Coordinates of N, CA and C (backbone and C1' of nucleotides) in Angstrom, one line a residue:
Chain A
M282 N 75.7 101.6 98.5 CA 77.0 102.2 98.0 C 77.8 101.0 97.5
L283 N 78.0 100.0 98.2 CA 78.8 98.9 97.8 C 78.1 98.0 96.8
A284 N 76.9 98.3 96.6 CA 76.2 97.5 95.5 C 76.5 98.0 94.1
A285 N 77.1 99.2 94.1 CA 77.4 99.8 92.8 C 78.5 99.1 92.1
S286 N 78.9 99.6 90.9 CA 80.0 99.0 90.2 C 81.3 99.3 90.9
A287 N 82.3 98.5 90.6 CA 83.6 98.7 91.3 C 84.2 100.1 91.3
P288 N 84.2 100.7 90.1 CA 84.8 102.1 90.0 C 84.0 103.1 90.9
E289 N 82.6 102.9 90.8 CA 81.8 103.8 91.6 C 82.0 103.6 93.1
A290 N 82.1 102.3 93.5 CA 82.3 102.0 94.9 C 83.7 102.5 95.4
A291 N 84.7 102.4 94.5 CA 86.0 102.9 94.8 C 86.1 104.3 95.1
S292 N 85.5 105.1 94.3 CA 85.5 106.6 94.5 C 84.6 106.9 95.7
A293 N 83.5 106.2 95.9 CA 82.7 106.5 97.0 C 83.3 106.1 98.4
L294 N 84.3 105.2 98.4 CA 84.9 104.8 99.6 C 85.9 105.9 100.1
L295 N 86.4 106.7 99.2 CA 87.4 107.7 99.6 C 86.8 108.6 100.7
G296 N 87.6 108.9 101.7 CA 87.1 109.8 102.8 C 86.5 109.1 103.9
W297 N 86.1 107.8 103.8 CA 85.6 107.0 104.9 C 86.7 106.7 105.8
T298 N 86.4 106.5 107.1 CA 87.4 106.1 108.0 C 87.2 104.6 108.3
L299 N 88.3 103.9 108.1 CA 88.2 102.4 108.4 C 89.0 102.1 109.7
L300 N 88.3 101.5 110.6 CA 89.0 101.1 111.9 C 88.9 99.6 112.1
V301 N 90.0 99.1 112.5 CA 90.1 97.7 112.9 C 90.5 97.6 114.4
D302 N 89.5 97.3 115.2 CA 89.8 97.3 116.6 C 90.4 98.6 117.1
G303 N 89.8 99.7 116.6 CA 90.1 101.0 117.0 C 91.4 101.6 116.4
V304 N 92.0 100.8 115.4 CA 93.2 101.3 114.8 C 92.9 101.4 113.3
G305 N 93.3 102.6 112.7 CA 93.0 102.8 111.3 C 93.1 104.2 110.9
G306 N 92.4 104.6 109.8 CA 92.5 106.0 109.4 C 91.5 106.2 108.2
V307 N 91.7 107.3 107.5 CA 90.9 107.7 106.4 C 91.4 107.2 105.1
I308 N 90.5 106.6 104.4 CA 90.8 106.0 103.1 C 91.1 107.1 102.1
V309 N 92.3 107.2 101.6 CA 92.7 108.2 100.7 C 93.1 107.7 99.3
E310 N 93.2 106.3 99.2 CA 93.5 105.8 97.9 C 92.9 104.4 97.7
A311 N 92.2 104.2 96.6 CA 91.5 102.9 96.4 C 91.5 102.6 94.9
E312 N 91.5 101.3 94.6 CA 91.6 100.9 93.2 C 90.4 99.9 92.9
A313 N 89.8 100.0 91.8 CA 88.7 99.2 91.4 C 89.1 98.0 90.6
Y314 N 88.5 96.9 90.9 CA 88.7 95.6 90.1 C 87.4 95.0 89.8
A315 N 87.1 94.9 88.5 CA 85.8 94.4 88.1 C 86.0 92.9 87.6
Q316 N 84.9 92.3 87.3 CA 85.0 90.9 86.9 C 85.6 90.7 85.5
D317 N 85.2 91.7 84.6 CA 85.7 91.6 83.2 C 87.1 92.3 83.1
D318 N 87.8 92.4 84.2 CA 89.0 93.2 84.2 C 90.2 92.2 84.2
P319 N 91.0 92.2 83.2 CA 92.1 91.2 83.1 C 93.0 91.3 84.2
A320 N 93.1 92.4 84.9 CA 94.0 92.6 86.1 C 93.4 92.0 87.4
S321 N 92.1 91.7 87.3 CA 91.4 91.3 88.6 C 91.6 89.8 88.8
H322 N 91.7 89.5 90.1 CA 91.8 88.1 90.5 C 90.5 87.3 90.1
S323 N 89.4 88.0 90.0 CA 88.2 87.3 89.7 C 88.0 87.1 88.2
Y324 N 88.9 87.7 87.4 CA 88.9 87.5 86.0 C 89.2 86.0 85.6
G325 N 88.3 85.4 84.9 CA 88.6 84.0 84.5 C 88.4 83.0 85.6
G326 N 87.5 83.3 86.5 CA 87.0 82.2 87.3 C 87.4 82.4 88.8
R327 N 86.7 81.5 89.5 CA 86.7 81.5 91.0 C 87.7 80.4 91.4
T328 N 88.6 80.8 92.4 CA 89.5 79.8 92.9 C 89.4 79.9 94.4
P329 N 90.0 78.9 95.1 CA 89.9 78.9 96.6 C 90.4 80.2 97.2
R330 N 91.4 80.8 96.6 CA 91.9 82.0 97.1 C 90.9 83.2 97.1
N331 N 90.3 83.4 95.9 CA 89.5 84.6 95.7 C 88.0 84.3 96.0
A332 N 87.7 83.2 96.6 CA 86.3 82.9 96.8 C 85.5 84.0 97.5
S333 N 86.1 84.7 98.4 CA 85.3 85.7 99.2 C 85.1 86.9 98.3
M334 N 85.8 87.0 97.2 CA 85.5 88.1 96.3 C 84.2 87.9 95.6
F335 N 83.7 86.7 95.5 CA 82.4 86.4 94.9 C 81.3 86.4 95.9
G336 N 81.6 86.6 97.1 CA 80.6 86.6 98.2 C 79.8 87.9 98.3
P337 N 79.1 88.1 99.4 CA 78.3 89.3 99.6 C 79.2 90.5 99.7
P338 N 78.7 91.7 99.4 CA 79.5 92.9 99.5 C 79.7 93.3 101.0
A339 N 80.4 94.3 101.2 CA 80.8 94.8 102.5 C 81.5 93.8 103.4
R340 N 82.3 93.0 102.7 CA 83.2 92.0 103.3 C 84.6 92.2 102.9
L341 N 85.5 91.6 103.6 CA 86.9 91.7 103.2 C 87.3 90.6 102.3
Y342 N 88.2 91.0 101.3 CA 88.9 89.9 100.6 C 90.4 90.2 100.8
V343 N 91.0 89.3 101.5 CA 92.4 89.5 101.8 C 93.2 88.4 101.1
Y344 N 94.2 88.8 100.4 CA 95.0 87.8 99.7 C 96.5 88.1 99.9
R345 N 97.3 87.1 99.6 CA 98.7 87.2 99.8 C 99.4 87.7 98.4
S346 N 100.2 88.7 98.5 CA 100.8 89.2 97.3 C 102.3 88.8 97.3
Y347 N 102.8 88.3 96.2 CA 104.2 87.9 96.1 C 104.7 87.1 97.2
G348 N 103.8 86.3 97.8 CA 104.1 85.4 98.9 C 104.6 86.1 100.1
V349 N 104.5 87.4 100.2 CA 105.0 88.1 101.3 C 104.0 89.0 102.1
H350 N 103.3 89.7 101.3 CA 102.4 90.7 101.8 C 101.0 90.3 101.8
W351 N 100.2 91.0 102.7 CA 98.7 90.8 102.6 C 98.1 92.1 102.0
C352 N 97.1 91.9 101.2 CA 96.5 93.1 100.6 C 95.0 92.9 100.9
A353 N 94.3 94.1 101.3 CA 93.0 94.0 101.7 C 92.1 94.7 100.7
N354 N 91.0 94.0 100.4 CA 90.0 94.6 99.5 C 88.6 94.6 100.2
V355 N 87.8 95.6 99.7 CA 86.4 95.6 100.1 C 85.6 95.0 99.0
V356 N 84.8 94.0 99.2 CA 84.0 93.3 98.2 C 82.8 94.2 97.9
C357 N 82.5 94.4 96.6 CA 81.3 95.2 96.2 C 80.6 94.4 95.1
G358 N 79.4 95.0 94.8 CA 78.6 94.4 93.8 C 77.8 93.2 94.4
P359 N 76.9 92.7 93.6 CA 76.0 91.6 94.1 C 76.8 90.3 94.2
V360 N 76.2 89.4 95.0 CA 76.9 88.1 95.2 C 77.1 87.4 93.8
G361 N 78.3 86.8 93.7 CA 78.7 86.1 92.5 C 79.3 86.9 91.4
V362 N 79.3 88.2 91.5 CA 79.9 89.1 90.5 C 81.4 89.1 90.5
G363 N 82.0 89.1 91.7 CA 83.4 89.1 91.8 C 84.1 90.4 91.6
S364 N 83.6 91.5 92.1 CA 84.3 92.8 91.9 C 84.6 93.3 93.3
A365 N 85.7 94.0 93.4 CA 86.2 94.5 94.7 C 87.0 95.8 94.5
V366 N 87.3 96.4 95.7 CA 88.0 97.6 95.7 C 89.3 97.4 96.6
L367 N 90.4 97.5 96.0 CA 91.7 97.4 96.7 C 92.0 98.6 97.5
L368 N 92.2 98.5 98.8 CA 92.6 99.6 99.6 C 94.1 99.8 99.5
R369 N 94.5 100.9 99.0 CA 95.9 101.1 98.7 C 96.5 102.0 99.7
A370 N 95.8 103.0 100.3 CA 96.4 103.9 101.3 C 95.4 104.5 102.3
L371 N 95.9 104.7 103.5 CA 95.1 105.4 104.5 C 95.9 106.5 105.0
E372 N 95.1 107.5 105.5 CA 95.8 108.6 106.3 C 95.6 108.1 107.8
P373 N 96.7 107.8 108.4 CA 96.6 107.3 109.8 C 96.0 108.3 110.8
T374 N 95.0 107.9 111.4 CA 94.4 108.9 112.4 C 94.1 108.2 113.8
H375 N 94.0 106.9 113.8 CA 93.7 106.2 115.1 C 94.7 105.1 115.4
G376 N 95.2 105.1 116.6 CA 96.1 104.0 117.0 C 97.4 104.0 116.3
L377 N 98.0 105.2 116.2 CA 99.3 105.3 115.5 C 100.4 104.5 116.2
A378 N 100.3 104.4 117.5 CA 101.4 103.7 118.2 C 101.3 102.2 117.8
R379 N 100.1 101.6 117.8 CA 100.0 100.2 117.4 C 100.4 99.9 116.0
M380 N 100.1 100.9 115.1 CA 100.5 100.7 113.7 C 102.0 100.7 113.6
R381 N 102.6 101.7 114.3 CA 104.1 101.8 114.2 C 104.7 100.5 114.8
Q382 N 104.1 100.0 115.8 CA 104.6 98.8 116.4 C 104.6 97.6 115.4
R383 N 103.4 97.4 114.8 CA 103.3 96.3 113.8 C 104.2 96.5 112.6
R384 N 104.3 97.8 112.1 CA 105.1 98.0 110.9 C 106.6 98.0 111.2
G385 N 107.0 98.4 112.4 CA 108.4 98.5 112.7 C 109.0 99.7 112.0
V386 N 108.3 100.7 111.7 CA 108.9 101.9 111.1 C 108.5 103.1 111.9
A387 N 109.4 104.1 111.9 CA 109.1 105.3 112.6 C 108.4 106.3 111.7
A388 N 108.6 106.2 110.4 CA 108.1 107.3 109.5 C 106.6 107.1 109.4
E389 N 105.9 108.1 109.9 CA 104.4 108.1 109.8 C 103.9 108.0 108.4
R390 N 104.6 108.7 107.5 CA 104.2 108.7 106.1 C 104.1 107.3 105.5
L391 N 104.9 106.4 106.0 CA 105.0 105.1 105.3 C 104.1 104.1 106.1
L392 N 103.3 104.5 107.1 CA 102.6 103.5 107.9 C 101.6 102.8 107.0
C393 N 100.8 103.5 106.2 CA 99.7 102.9 105.4 C 99.8 103.3 103.9
A394 N 100.9 103.7 103.4 CA 101.0 104.2 102.0 C 101.4 103.0 101.2
G395 N 100.4 102.2 100.8 CA 100.6 101.0 100.0 C 99.8 99.8 100.5
P396 N 99.3 99.0 99.6 CA 98.4 97.9 100.0 C 99.0 97.0 101.1
G397 N 100.3 96.6 100.9 CA 100.9 95.6 101.8 C 101.1 96.3 103.2
R398 N 101.5 97.6 103.1 CA 101.8 98.3 104.4 C 100.5 98.5 105.1
L399 N 99.5 98.9 104.4 CA 98.2 99.1 105.0 C 97.7 97.9 105.7
A400 N 97.7 96.8 105.1 CA 97.2 95.5 105.7 C 98.1 95.2 106.9
Q401 N 99.3 95.4 106.9 CA 100.2 95.1 108.0 C 99.9 96.0 109.2
A402 N 99.7 97.3 108.9 CA 99.5 98.3 109.9 C 98.2 98.0 110.6
L403 N 97.2 97.6 109.9 CA 95.9 97.3 110.5 C 95.8 95.9 111.1
G404 N 96.8 95.1 110.9 CA 96.9 93.8 111.5 C 96.0 92.8 110.7
L405 N 95.8 93.1 109.4 CA 94.9 92.3 108.5 C 95.8 91.1 107.9
T406 N 95.2 89.9 108.0 CA 95.9 88.7 107.4 C 94.8 87.9 106.8
G407 N 95.2 86.7 106.3 CA 94.3 85.8 105.8 C 93.2 85.4 106.7
A408 N 93.4 85.6 108.0 CA 92.4 85.2 109.0 C 91.2 86.1 108.9
H409 N 91.4 87.3 108.3 CA 90.3 88.2 108.1 C 89.6 88.1 106.8
D410 N 90.0 87.2 105.9 CA 89.4 87.0 104.6 C 88.0 86.6 104.8
G411 N 87.1 87.4 104.2 CA 85.6 87.1 104.3 C 85.0 87.7 105.5
A412 N 85.7 88.4 106.3 CA 85.1 89.0 107.5 C 84.1 90.2 107.1
R413 N 83.1 90.4 107.9 CA 82.2 91.5 107.6 C 82.7 92.8 108.1
L414 N 82.5 93.8 107.3 CA 83.0 95.2 107.7 C 82.0 95.9 108.6
D415 N 80.8 95.4 108.7 CA 79.8 96.2 109.5 C 79.7 95.6 110.9
R416 N 80.6 94.8 111.3 CA 80.6 94.3 112.7 C 82.0 94.4 113.3
P417 N 82.0 94.4 114.6 CA 83.3 94.5 115.3 C 84.2 93.3 114.8
P418 N 85.5 93.5 114.8 CA 86.2 94.7 115.3 C 86.3 95.8 114.2
F419 N 85.5 95.7 113.2 CA 85.6 96.7 112.1 C 84.6 97.8 112.3
R420 N 85.0 99.0 111.9 CA 84.1 100.1 111.9 C 84.3 101.0 110.7
L421 N 83.3 101.4 110.0 CA 83.4 102.2 108.8 C 82.6 103.5 109.1
V422 N 83.3 104.6 109.2 CA 82.7 105.8 109.5 C 82.6 106.7 108.3
P423 N 81.4 107.3 108.0 CA 81.3 108.1 106.8 C 82.1 109.4 106.9
P424 N 82.4 109.9 105.7 CA 83.3 111.1 105.7 C 82.6 112.3 106.4
A425 N 83.4 113.0 107.2 CA 82.9 114.2 107.9 C 82.6 115.3 106.8
R426 N 83.4 115.4 105.8 CA 83.2 116.4 104.7 C 83.3 115.6 103.4
P427 N 82.6 116.1 102.4 CA 82.8 115.5 101.1 C 84.2 115.6 100.6
V428 N 84.7 114.6 100.0 CA 86.1 114.6 99.5 C 86.1 114.9 98.0
D429 N 87.3 115.1 97.5 CA 87.4 115.4 96.1 C 88.2 114.3 95.4
P430 N 87.5 113.3 94.9 CA 88.2 112.1 94.3 C 88.8 112.5 92.9
V431 N 90.0 111.9 92.7 CA 90.7 112.1 91.4 C 90.9 110.7 90.8
A432 N 90.5 110.5 89.6 CA 90.8 109.2 88.9 C 92.2 109.3 88.3
T433 N 93.0 108.3 88.5 CA 94.3 108.2 87.9 C 94.5 106.8 87.4
P434 N 95.6 106.6 86.5 CA 95.9 105.3 86.1 C 96.3 104.4 87.2
R435 N 96.1 103.1 87.0 CA 96.4 102.1 88.1 C 97.9 101.9 88.1
V436 N 98.3 101.3 89.3 CA 99.7 101.2 89.6 C 100.0 99.8 89.9
G437 N 101.2 99.3 89.6 CA 101.6 98.0 90.0 C 101.1 96.8 89.3
I438 N 100.4 97.0 88.2 CA 99.9 95.9 87.5 C 100.3 96.0 86.0
T439 N 100.2 94.9 85.3 CA 100.7 94.8 84.0 C 99.6 94.7 82.9
R440 N 98.4 94.4 83.3 CA 97.3 94.3 82.4 C 96.3 95.3 82.6
A441 N 95.8 95.9 81.6 CA 94.7 96.9 81.7 C 95.1 98.0 82.6
S442 N 96.3 98.3 82.7 CA 96.8 99.3 83.7 C 96.4 100.7 83.3
E443 N 95.9 100.9 82.0 CA 95.5 102.2 81.6 C 94.1 102.6 82.0
R444 N 93.4 101.7 82.6 CA 92.1 102.0 83.1 C 92.2 103.0 84.2
P445 N 91.5 104.1 84.2 CA 91.7 105.1 85.3 C 90.8 104.7 86.5
W446 N 91.1 103.6 87.1 CA 90.3 103.1 88.2 C 91.0 103.2 89.5
R447 N 92.0 103.9 89.6 CA 92.7 104.2 90.8 C 92.2 105.6 91.3
Y448 N 91.6 105.7 92.4 CA 91.1 106.9 92.9 C 91.9 107.4 94.2
V449 N 92.2 108.6 94.1 CA 92.9 109.2 95.3 C 92.2 110.5 95.7
V450 N 92.4 110.9 96.9 CA 91.9 112.1 97.4 C 92.8 113.3 97.0
R451 N 92.2 114.2 96.4 CA 93.0 115.4 95.9 C 93.7 116.1 97.0
G452 N 95.0 116.2 96.8 CA 95.8 117.0 97.8 C 96.3 116.2 99.0
S453 N 95.9 114.9 99.1 CA 96.3 114.1 100.2 C 97.8 113.8 100.1
G454 N 98.5 113.9 101.2 CA 99.9 113.6 101.2 C 100.2 112.1 101.6
W455 N 99.2 111.3 101.7 CA 99.3 110.0 102.2 C 99.2 108.9 101.2
T456 N 99.2 109.2 99.9 CA 99.0 108.2 98.9 C 100.4 107.4 98.7
S457 N 100.2 106.3 98.0 CA 101.3 105.3 98.0 C 102.4 105.6 97.0
R458 N 102.1 106.3 96.0 CA 103.1 106.4 94.9 C 103.2 107.8 94.3
G459 N 104.4 108.3 94.2 CA 104.6 109.6 93.6 C 104.0 110.7 94.5
R460 N 103.9 111.9 93.9 CA 103.4 113.0 94.7 C 101.9 113.1 94.5
P461 N 101.2 113.7 95.5 CA 99.8 113.8 95.3 C 99.5 114.7 94.1
P462 N 98.4 114.3 93.4 CA 98.0 115.1 92.2 C 97.6 116.5 92.6
A463 N 97.8 117.4 91.7 CA 97.5 118.8 92.0 C 96.0 119.1 92.0
Chain B
dG467 P 115.9 112.3 97.4 O5' 116.3 111.7 95.9 C5' 116.2 112.6 94.8 C4' 117.0 112.0 93.7 C3' 116.4 110.7 93.2 O3' 115.4 110.9 92.2 C1' 118.8 110.5 93.5
dT468 P 114.4 109.7 91.8 O5' 115.3 108.6 91.0 C5' 115.8 109.0 89.7 C4' 116.7 107.8 89.2 C3' 115.8 106.6 88.8 O3' 116.3 106.0 87.6 C1' 117.4 105.9 90.4
dA469 P 115.6 104.7 87.0 O5' 116.5 103.5 87.5 C5' 117.9 103.4 87.1 C4' 118.4 102.0 87.6 C3' 117.6 100.8 87.2 O3' 118.4 99.8 86.7 C1' 118.0 100.9 89.5
dT470 P 117.8 98.5 86.0 O5' 118.1 97.4 87.2 C5' 119.4 97.3 87.8 C4' 119.4 96.4 89.0 C3' 118.6 95.1 88.8 O3' 119.5 94.0 89.1 C1' 118.0 96.1 90.8
dT471 P 119.1 92.5 88.9 O5' 118.7 92.1 90.3 C5' 119.7 92.2 91.4 C4' 119.1 91.7 92.7 C3' 118.3 90.4 92.6 O3' 118.5 89.7 93.8 C1' 117.0 92.1 93.6
dG472 P 118.4 88.0 93.7 O5' 118.0 87.7 95.2 C5' 118.6 88.5 96.2 C4' 117.6 88.5 97.4 C3' 116.8 87.2 97.6 O3' 116.7 87.0 99.0 C1' 115.3 89.0 97.3
dA473 P 116.4 85.4 99.5 O5' 114.9 85.6 100.1 C5' 114.7 86.5 101.2 C4' 113.3 86.8 101.4 C3' 112.4 85.5 101.3 O3' 111.6 85.4 102.5 C1' 111.5 87.3 99.9
dT474 P 111.4 84.0 103.1 O5' 110.1 83.4 102.3 C5' 108.9 84.2 102.3 C4' 108.0 83.7 101.2 C3' 107.9 82.2 101.1 O3' 106.5 81.9 100.9 C1' 108.4 83.1 99.0
dC475 P 105.9 80.5 101.4 O5' 104.4 80.6 101.0 C5' 103.6 81.6 101.4 C4' 102.5 81.9 100.5 C3' 101.8 80.7 99.9 O3' 100.4 80.9 99.9 C1' 102.6 81.9 98.1
dT476 P 99.4 79.7 99.6 O5' 98.8 80.1 98.2 C5' 98.1 81.2 98.1 C4' 97.7 81.5 96.6 C3' 97.1 80.3 96.0 O3' 95.8 80.7 95.4 C1' 98.9 81.0 94.7
dT477 P 94.9 79.6 94.7 O5' 95.3 79.9 93.1 C5' 95.2 81.2 92.6 C4' 95.9 81.3 91.3 C3' 95.3 80.3 90.2 O3' 94.8 81.0 89.2 C1' 97.7 80.4 90.2
dC478 P 94.0 80.2 88.0 O5' 95.1 80.2 86.8 C5' 95.6 81.4 86.4 C4' 96.8 81.2 85.5 C3' 96.4 80.2 84.3 O3' 96.9 80.7 83.1 C1' 98.4 79.5 85.4
dT479 P 96.5 80.0 81.7 O5' 97.9 79.5 81.2 C5' 99.0 80.3 81.2 C4' 100.3 79.6 80.8 C3' 100.1 78.6 79.6 O3' 101.2 78.7 78.8 C1' 101.0 77.5 81.5
Chain C
dG1217 P 111.6 73.0 87.3 O5' 110.8 74.1 86.5 C5' 111.0 74.2 85.1 C4' 110.3 75.5 84.6 C3' 110.8 76.8 85.3 O3' 110.8 77.8 84.3 C1' 108.5 76.5 85.7
dA1218 P 111.5 79.2 84.6 O5' 110.3 80.2 84.5 C5' 109.4 80.1 83.4 C4' 108.2 81.1 83.6 C3' 108.7 82.4 84.2 O3' 108.0 83.5 83.5 C1' 107.0 81.4 85.6
dA1219 P 108.5 85.0 83.6 O5' 107.1 85.6 84.2 C5' 105.9 85.2 83.6 C4' 104.8 85.6 84.6 C3' 105.0 87.0 85.1 O3' 103.7 87.7 85.1 C1' 104.6 85.5 86.9
dG1220 P 103.8 89.3 85.2 O5' 102.9 89.5 86.5 C5' 101.6 89.0 86.5 C4' 101.0 89.0 87.9 C3' 101.2 90.3 88.7 O3' 100.1 90.6 89.4 C1' 102.1 88.5 89.9
dA1221 P 99.1 91.7 88.7 O5' 98.8 92.7 89.9 C5' 99.3 94.0 89.8 C4' 98.9 94.7 91.0 C3' 99.5 94.2 92.3 O3' 99.7 95.3 93.2 C1' 97.1 94.1 92.4
dT1222 P 101.2 95.9 93.3 O5' 101.7 94.9 94.4 C5' 101.1 94.9 95.7 C4' 102.2 94.9 96.8 C3' 102.9 96.3 96.9 O3' 102.7 96.7 98.2 C1' 104.5 94.5 96.8
dC1223 P 103.3 98.2 98.7 O5' 104.6 97.8 99.4 C5' 104.5 97.0 100.6 C4' 105.9 96.6 101.0 C3' 106.9 97.7 101.4 O3' 107.3 97.5 102.7 C1' 107.9 96.1 99.9
dA1224 P 108.0 98.6 103.5 O5' 109.6 98.1 103.4 C5' 109.9 96.8 103.9 C4' 111.3 96.5 103.5 C3' 112.3 97.6 103.9 O3' 113.5 97.0 104.4 C1' 112.5 97.0 101.6
dA1225 P 114.5 97.9 105.2 O5' 115.9 97.1 104.9 C5' 115.9 95.7 104.5 C4' 116.9 95.4 103.4 C3' 118.2 96.3 103.6 O3' 119.3 95.4 103.4 C1' 117.3 96.5 101.4
dT1226 P 120.8 96.0 103.7 O5' 121.4 96.1 102.3 C5' 121.4 94.9 101.4 C4' 121.7 95.3 100.0 C3' 123.0 96.1 99.8 O3' 123.9 95.4 99.0 C1' 121.2 97.1 98.6
dA1227 P 125.4 95.9 98.7 O5' 125.2 96.6 97.3 C5' 124.8 95.8 96.2 C4' 124.7 96.6 94.9 C3' 126.0 97.5 94.7 O3' 126.4 97.3 93.3 C1' 124.1 98.9 94.7
dC1228 P 127.8 97.8 92.9 O5' 127.5 99.2 92.2 C5' 126.8 99.3 91.0 C4' 126.1 100.6 90.8 C3' 127.1 101.7 90.5 O3' 126.9 102.1 89.1 C1' 125.3 102.4 91.9
dA1229 P 127.9 103.2 88.4 O5' 127.1 104.5 88.5 C5' 125.9 104.7 87.7 C4' 125.4 106.2 87.9 C3' 126.5 107.2 87.7 O3' 126.0 108.3 87.0 C1' 125.5 107.5 89.8

DNA sequence: GTATTGATCTTCT
DNA sequence: GAAGATCAATACA
């Protein structure tokens, strides 16, 4: 699954449950970044920061955004390709109390609705950069039922934002921006 | 309700 | 020196 292209991997990840040390939820929003993508960190070369993006798939790429937030990606594609899927939103299902504690917010809706929020709620930091997702404390649980992915324009970027590589689960109320698509 | 700005790290110009 | 895959607090209508 993660050996596929970034857009395919992004849509395939929807509905999976991601747990970090027993805390997490269902992936309801993900965004694809490919190597030839001007918006991707891997575009135009490898740097110390994005090195894990070029590593083996099924690992984490965690980077700092705007010097403040951490954002978590799932690396996909073969080694050296540099494509990844940005996790933008989860539906919180496990360890709500711990996520609330980390986030410092009461509103359940805002626990994981957004890349920075998601990483903070799961306790992901640069320390997890390059970590494997198929070993503890991580757990990836397949969807109980097939989900209904919807491709939408990407959000929060200025280049190639018209590529419909942002995938959300149809009807989910846990996505990061705007109202859920009909 | 929408609009603007601060926080502050990595990379690129 | 400036911009960026962001969020939250503040200012205004």
